Amino acid sequence: MNENLIVSLKDIVVDFDGQKVLDGLSLDIHDKEFVTFLGPSGCGKTTTLRVIAGFVTPKSGNVFFDGKDIANMPPYKRPVNTVFQKYALFPHLNVFENVAFGLRLKKMTEDEIRPKVLEMLETVGLKGFERRSIYQLSGGQQQRVAIARSLVNQPRVLLLDEPLGALDLKLRKEMQLELKRLQREMNITFVYVTHDQEEALTMSDTVVVMSGGKIQQIGSPQDIYNEPKNAFVARFIGDSNIVDGVMLRDFFVNFGGHDFTCVDRGFKPNEPVQVVIRPEDVQIVPPSVGMLTGLVREVIFKGVHFEMHVDVEGYEWIIHSTQASQPGELIGMNIGPDEIHIMKRSEV
Ligand SMILES: Nc1ncnc2c1ncn2[C@@H]1O[C@H](COP(=O)(O)OP(=O)(O)O)[C@@H](O)[C@H]1O
Ligand SMILES: [Mg+2]
């Protein structure tokens, strides 16, 4: 893996007015990887992008590009380009000239510029839009121009800071797929920022979950979803049931007054743990055969499934099922070994 590292951050500390905004952040980004920084507003995602781009100088720590420390490389020399949520297009230039802008700065000739711009517009689905004014474009089209304008410079790394944040849901979903396709076709590294879990899970090879200027977990979307490392990640990535339990011995955990077989080991005997169970991983059965029983409090129809709020031994659980139970009903609940995820208490 190491030979194709493109960007490495080592122990990055950034503080603004004495407040630590990035607190010892280390991260390896591989060439051609789609990496997403995911976390709540204010956790330091944009600042991390700006450190990579060279707009923020860390108080300590190093940024490596292709293994070389680039502390002294000014932003315009770094082989990266940024796409912002606000498109920042030049309103007085047409679509063609917006995309051509960077190439003109590089003093390329008209004959070199024209085919590159046309090809890039075709790639982002704006063939034939060259002469349009920016005002004649929808939000989605404007964002495509912004992306084309960055990609035409052939950056090795494209930094995207919540680029779809201003679009409505349907368009955002379309653009997610589009961006993913572009990244594959162009064969470059994307470093993407979002606070939207679903977006991060859909698009990324690697998700970096951040909170309070620190990395909470790095992993594939499946890892992050299925094996959250702590309660912050579990909660942030989706509705989760997080309950206290005791790891009796390898592969056996007790919670909710029942002993369960699980796939985890390496804990101390009787170590207190937290157990994460996804709402869709609870199977509803008759109470007489359930590993747990619960009292249904509330049932909400969500279009495809029902969301049920269920009292289990003093915890409120959320369960998703395609079959509705009734409020006030006693249900049995079964959970398979693979659906039980154990977290150390100390990581909470
Ligand atoms: N230029 C700045 N000066 C002072 N504080 C800043 C500056 N930029 C960001 N911050 C603060 O740093 C923290 C992280 O900001 P940011 O990286 O923009 O978070 P995110 O992109 O995850 O929402 C926030 O508390 C923000 O208020
Ligand atoms: Mg931000």
Coordinates of C-alpha atoms and ligand atoms in Angstrom, one line a residue:
M1 CA 0.0 0.0 0.0
N2 CA 2.8 2.4 1.0
E3 CA 4.2 3.0 -2.4
N4 CA 1.1 4.6 -3.7
L5 CA 0.6 7.1 -0.9
I6 CA -0.1 10.5 -2.3
V7 CA -0.8 12.7 0.7
S8 CA 0.2 12.0 4.3
L9 CA -0.7 14.2 7.3
K10 CA 1.4 13.6 10.4
D11 CA 0.4 14.9 13.8
I12 CA -1.2 18.1 12.4
V13 CA -2.1 20.6 15.1
V14 CA -3.9 23.8 14.1
D15 CA -5.1 26.4 16.5
F16 CA -7.1 29.5 16.0
D17 CA -6.9 32.1 18.8
G18 CA -5.5 29.5 21.2
Q19 CA -8.3 27.1 20.5
K20 CA -7.2 23.7 19.1
V21 CA -9.1 23.1 15.9
L22 CA -7.1 20.1 14.7
D23 CA -5.6 18.1 17.5
G24 CA -2.8 15.8 16.3
L25 CA -4.4 14.6 13.1
S26 CA -2.6 11.8 11.1
L27 CA -3.9 10.3 7.9
D28 CA -2.6 8.5 4.8
I29 CA -4.4 9.1 1.5
H30 CA -3.6 6.7 -1.4
D31 CA -3.4 7.6 -5.0
K32 CA -6.7 7.4 -6.8
E33 CA -8.6 6.8 -3.6
F34 CA -12.0 8.5 -2.9
V35 CA -11.6 9.7 0.7
T36 CA -14.3 11.4 2.6
F37 CA -14.1 13.5 5.8
L38 CA -17.3 13.1 7.7
G39 CA -18.3 14.8 10.8
P40 CA -20.6 17.5 12.4
S41 CA -20.2 21.1 11.6
G42 CA -17.2 22.7 13.2
C43 CA -15.2 19.4 13.7
G44 CA -12.4 20.6 11.5
K45 CA -13.1 19.1 8.0
T46 CA -12.6 22.3 6.0
T47 CA -9.5 23.2 8.0
T48 CA -8.0 19.8 7.1
L49 CA -8.7 20.5 3.4
R50 CA -7.1 23.9 3.8
V51 CA -4.0 22.4 5.4
I52 CA -3.7 20.0 2.4
A53 CA -4.2 22.9 -0.1
G54 CA -1.7 25.1 1.8
F55 CA -4.1 27.9 2.8
V56 CA -3.7 27.1 6.5
T57 CA -0.2 26.5 8.1
P58 CA -0.3 24.1 10.9
K59 CA 1.2 25.0 14.2
S60 CA 3.0 21.7 14.2
G61 CA 3.0 18.5 12.2
N62 CA 3.9 17.7 8.6
V63 CA 2.2 17.4 5.2
F64 CA 3.8 15.1 2.7
F65 CA 3.0 14.9 -1.0
D66 CA 4.5 11.9 -2.8
G67 CA 6.7 11.4 0.3
K68 CA 8.1 15.0 0.3
D69 CA 7.4 17.5 3.0
I70 CA 5.6 20.4 1.3
A71 CA 5.5 22.8 4.2
N72 CA 7.2 25.5 2.1
M73 CA 5.3 24.9 -1.1
P74 CA 2.8 27.7 -1.7
P75 CA -0.8 26.8 -2.5
Y76 CA -0.6 27.6 -6.3
K77 CA 2.3 25.2 -6.7
R78 CA 0.6 22.2 -5.0
P79 CA -0.9 19.6 -7.4
V80 CA -4.3 20.0 -5.9
N81 CA -7.5 22.0 -6.8
T82 CA -10.5 22.8 -4.7
V83 CA -14.2 22.8 -5.4
F84 CA -16.2 24.7 -2.9
Q85 CA -19.9 24.6 -2.0
K86 CA -20.3 28.1 -3.3
Y87 CA -19.3 27.7 -6.9
A88 CA -17.4 31.1 -7.1
L89 CA -17.7 31.1 -10.9
F90 CA -16.8 34.3 -12.8
P91 CA -20.2 35.8 -13.6
H92 CA -18.9 38.0 -16.4
L93 CA -17.4 35.0 -18.3
N94 CA -19.4 32.4 -20.2
V95 CA -19.2 28.6 -19.5
F96 CA -16.2 28.1 -21.9
E97 CA -14.2 30.9 -20.4
N98 CA -14.9 29.9 -16.9
V99 CA -13.4 26.5 -17.6
A100 CA -10.6 27.9 -19.7
F101 CA -9.5 30.3 -17.0
G102 CA -6.8 28.3 -15.4
L103 CA -5.3 27.2 -18.7
R104 CA -5.1 30.9 -19.8
L105 CA -3.3 31.7 -16.7
K106 CA -0.8 29.0 -17.7
K107 CA -0.4 30.9 -21.0
M108 CA -1.5 27.9 -23.1
T109 CA -2.4 28.7 -26.7
E110 CA -5.9 28.9 -28.1
D111 CA -5.3 25.7 -30.0
E112 CA -4.3 23.8 -26.8
I113 CA -7.1 25.3 -24.7
R114 CA -10.1 24.7 -27.0
P115 CA -10.0 20.8 -27.2
K116 CA -9.2 20.5 -23.5
V117 CA -12.2 22.7 -22.5
L118 CA -14.6 21.0 -24.9
E119 CA -13.6 17.5 -23.7
M120 CA -14.0 18.5 -20.1
L121 CA -17.4 20.0 -20.7
E122 CA -18.5 16.8 -22.4
T123 CA -17.2 14.8 -19.5
V124 CA -19.3 16.7 -17.0
G125 CA -22.4 16.6 -19.3
L126 CA -22.3 20.1 -20.5
K127 CA -21.6 19.6 -24.2
G128 CA -23.1 22.5 -26.2
F129 CA -23.2 24.8 -23.2
E130 CA -20.0 26.7 -24.0
R131 CA -21.5 30.0 -24.8
R132 CA -24.1 30.1 -22.1
S133 CA -23.9 32.7 -19.5
I134 CA -23.5 31.5 -15.9
Y135 CA -26.9 33.2 -15.1
Q136 CA -28.6 30.8 -17.6
L137 CA -27.5 27.7 -15.7
S138 CA -29.3 25.8 -12.9
G139 CA -27.5 25.2 -9.6
G140 CA -26.5 21.7 -10.7
Q141 CA -25.1 22.9 -14.0
Q142 CA -23.1 25.7 -12.2
Q143 CA -21.6 23.1 -10.0
R144 CA -20.6 21.0 -13.0
V145 CA -18.9 24.1 -14.5
A146 CA -17.0 24.5 -11.2
I147 CA -15.9 20.9 -11.3
A148 CA -14.9 21.1 -14.9
R149 CA -12.9 24.2 -14.2
S150 CA -10.9 22.4 -11.5
L151 CA -10.5 19.1 -13.4
V152 CA -9.2 20.8 -16.6
N153 CA -6.0 21.7 -14.7
Q154 CA -5.4 18.0 -14.2
P155 CA -4.8 18.1 -10.5
R156 CA -3.5 15.0 -8.9
V157 CA -5.8 15.5 -6.0
L158 CA -9.2 17.2 -6.1
L159 CA -10.5 18.6 -2.8
L160 CA -14.2 19.0 -2.6
D161 CA -15.7 20.9 0.3
E162 CA -19.4 20.0 0.6
P163 CA -19.8 20.6 -3.2
L164 CA -23.4 19.4 -3.3
G165 CA -24.6 21.1 -0.1
A166 CA -26.6 23.8 -2.0
L167 CA -28.5 21.4 -4.2
D168 CA -31.8 19.8 -3.5
L169 CA -32.0 16.2 -2.5
K170 CA -32.8 14.6 -5.9
L171 CA -30.1 16.5 -7.7
R172 CA -27.7 15.8 -4.9
K173 CA -28.2 12.1 -5.4
E174 CA -27.7 12.3 -9.1
M175 CA -24.5 14.4 -8.7
Q176 CA -23.2 11.9 -6.1
L177 CA -23.2 9.1 -8.7
E178 CA -21.9 11.5 -11.3
L179 CA -18.9 12.6 -9.2
K180 CA -18.1 9.0 -8.4
R181 CA -18.1 8.2 -12.1
L182 CA -15.9 11.2 -12.8
Q183 CA -13.4 10.1 -10.2
R184 CA -13.2 6.7 -11.7
E185 CA -12.9 7.9 -15.3
M186 CA -10.4 10.6 -14.5
N187 CA -8.4 8.3 -12.3
I188 CA -7.5 10.9 -9.7
T189 CA -7.7 11.2 -5.9
F190 CA -10.8 12.8 -4.5
V191 CA -10.8 14.2 -0.9
Y192 CA -14.4 15.0 -0.2
V193 CA -16.0 16.7 2.8
T194 CA -19.5 16.2 3.9
H195 CA -21.6 16.2 7.1
D196 CA -24.0 13.8 5.4
Q197 CA -23.5 10.1 6.5
E198 CA -25.4 8.6 3.6
E199 CA -23.4 10.7 1.1
A200 CA -20.1 9.5 2.7
L201 CA -21.1 5.9 2.7
T202 CA -22.4 5.9 -0.9
M203 CA -19.4 7.6 -2.5
S204 CA -16.2 6.7 -0.7
D205 CA -13.6 4.1 -0.7
T206 CA -12.5 5.3 2.7
V207 CA -14.4 7.3 5.3
V208 CA -12.6 9.4 7.9
V209 CA -15.0 10.2 10.8
M210 CA -14.0 13.3 12.7
S211 CA -15.2 15.0 15.8
G212 CA -13.6 17.8 17.8
G213 CA -10.5 18.1 15.6
K214 CA -9.7 14.4 16.0
I215 CA -10.1 11.4 13.9
Q216 CA -12.6 9.0 15.5
Q217 CA -12.3 6.2 12.9
I218 CA -10.9 5.5 9.5
G219 CA -12.3 2.7 7.4
S220 CA -14.3 1.5 4.4
P221 CA -18.0 2.4 4.5
Q222 CA -18.8 -1.2 5.6
D223 CA -16.3 -1.0 8.4
I224 CA -17.6 2.2 9.7
Y225 CA -21.2 1.1 9.4
N226 CA -20.8 -2.4 10.8
E227 CA -17.9 -2.0 13.2
P228 CA -18.1 1.5 14.7
K229 CA -15.2 2.0 17.0
N230 CA -17.0 4.1 19.6
A231 CA -20.4 5.5 20.5
F232 CA -19.8 8.7 18.6
V233 CA -19.3 6.9 15.3
A234 CA -22.1 4.5 16.0
R235 CA -24.5 7.4 16.7
F236 CA -23.3 9.6 13.9
I237 CA -23.5 6.9 11.2
G238 CA -27.1 6.1 11.7
D239 CA -29.7 5.2 14.2
S240 CA -28.2 2.7 16.5
N241 CA -29.1 0.8 19.6
I242 CA -26.3 1.2 22.1
V243 CA -26.7 -0.7 25.3
D244 CA -24.5 -1.7 28.2
G245 CA -23.4 -5.3 28.3
V246 CA -20.8 -7.6 29.8
M247 CA -18.4 -9.7 27.7
L248 CA -18.6 -13.0 29.6
R249 CA -15.8 -14.6 27.7
D250 CA -14.7 -14.9 24.0
F251 CA -17.7 -15.0 21.7
F252 CA -20.3 -14.6 24.6
V253 CA -21.9 -11.4 25.7
N254 CA -24.7 -10.6 28.1
F255 CA -27.0 -7.7 27.6
G256 CA -30.7 -7.1 28.2
G257 CA -30.7 -10.0 30.6
H258 CA -29.8 -12.6 28.0
D259 CA -26.5 -14.4 27.0
F260 CA -25.8 -14.0 23.3
T261 CA -23.3 -15.6 21.0
C262 CA -21.2 -13.0 19.1
V263 CA -18.2 -12.9 16.9
D264 CA -16.0 -10.8 19.1
R265 CA -13.1 -11.8 21.4
G266 CA -10.1 -10.5 23.1
F267 CA -11.8 -8.9 26.0
K268 CA -11.1 -9.5 29.7
P269 CA -13.5 -12.0 31.4
N270 CA -16.6 -10.1 32.5
E271 CA -15.4 -6.9 31.0
P272 CA -18.1 -4.2 30.8
V273 CA -18.7 -3.3 27.2
Q274 CA -21.2 -1.4 25.0
V275 CA -23.1 -3.3 22.4
V276 CA -24.2 -1.7 19.1
I277 CA -27.2 -3.2 17.2
R278 CA -28.6 -1.7 14.1
P279 CA -32.3 -1.2 13.9
E280 CA -32.6 -3.4 10.8
D281 CA -30.7 -6.3 12.5
V282 CA -33.4 -7.1 15.0
Q283 CA -35.7 -9.9 14.0
I284 CA -39.2 -9.8 15.4
V285 CA -40.5 -13.2 16.6
P286 CA -43.3 -14.3 19.0
P287 CA -42.4 -13.4 22.6
S288 CA -42.2 -17.0 23.7
V289 CA -39.3 -17.7 21.4
G290 CA -37.5 -14.3 21.6
M291 CA -34.1 -13.9 23.1
L292 CA -35.3 -10.6 24.4
T293 CA -38.8 -9.3 24.8
G294 CA -39.9 -5.7 24.4
L295 CA -43.0 -3.5 24.7
V296 CA -43.8 -1.6 21.6
R297 CA -44.3 2.1 22.4
E298 CA -44.6 3.7 19.0
V299 CA -44.8 2.7 15.3
I300 CA -44.0 5.1 12.5
F301 CA -44.4 4.3 8.8
K302 CA -41.2 5.3 6.9
G303 CA -42.3 4.5 3.3
V304 CA -40.5 1.2 3.0
H305 CA -40.3 0.0 6.6
F306 CA -41.8 0.7 9.9
E307 CA -39.8 2.3 12.6
M308 CA -40.7 1.0 16.1
H309 CA -39.7 2.3 19.4
V310 CA -39.6 -0.5 21.9
D311 CA -38.9 -0.7 25.6
V312 CA -36.4 -3.4 26.5
E313 CA -35.3 -3.6 30.1
G314 CA -35.4 0.1 30.6
Y315 CA -33.7 0.9 27.3
E316 CA -35.6 2.4 24.3
W317 CA -34.7 0.4 21.2
I318 CA -35.3 1.4 17.6
I319 CA -36.3 -1.5 15.3
H320 CA -36.9 -1.4 11.6
S321 CA -39.2 -4.0 10.1
T322 CA -41.3 -4.4 7.0
Q323 CA -44.1 -5.7 9.3
A324 CA -45.8 -3.4 11.8
S325 CA -46.4 -4.4 15.3
Q326 CA -49.0 -2.5 17.4
P327 CA -48.3 0.0 20.1
G328 CA -48.8 -1.8 23.4
E329 CA -47.9 -5.2 21.9
L330 CA -45.3 -7.4 23.5
I331 CA -42.8 -8.7 20.9
G332 CA -39.9 -11.2 20.9
M333 CA -36.6 -10.1 19.5
N334 CA -33.8 -12.2 18.1
I335 CA -30.3 -11.0 17.1
G336 CA -27.8 -13.1 15.2
P337 CA -24.1 -13.3 16.2
D338 CA -23.0 -11.2 13.2
E339 CA -25.3 -8.4 14.1
I340 CA -23.9 -7.8 17.5
H341 CA -21.0 -5.3 17.6
I342 CA -19.0 -4.9 20.7
M343 CA -17.2 -1.7 21.7
K344 CA -14.8 -1.2 24.6
R345 CA -16.2 1.1 27.3
S346 CA -12.9 3.0 27.4
E347 CA -13.5 4.1 23.8
V348 CA -16.7 5.7 24.6
Ligands
LIG1 N1 -10.1 31.4 10.2 C1 -10.6 31.0 11.3 N2 -10.4 31.7 12.5 C2 -10.9 31.3 13.7 N3 -11.5 30.1 13.8 C3 -11.8 29.3 12.8 C4 -11.3 29.7 11.4 N4 -11.7 28.8 10.6 C5 -12.3 27.8 11.3 N5 -12.4 28.2 12.6 C6 -13.0 27.4 13.7 O1 -12.4 26.1 13.6 C7 -13.3 25.1 13.9 C8 -13.4 24.1 12.7 O2 -13.9 24.7 11.6 P1 -14.0 24.0 10.2 O3 -12.7 23.3 9.8 O4 -14.5 25.0 9.2 O5 -15.1 22.9 10.5 P2 -16.1 22.1 9.5 O6 -15.6 22.3 8.1 O7 -15.9 20.6 10.0 O8 -17.4 22.6 9.7 C9 -14.7 25.8 14.1 O9 -14.8 25.9 15.5 C10 -14.5 27.1 13.5 O10 -15.3 28.1 14.1
MG2 MG -16.6 23.1 6.5

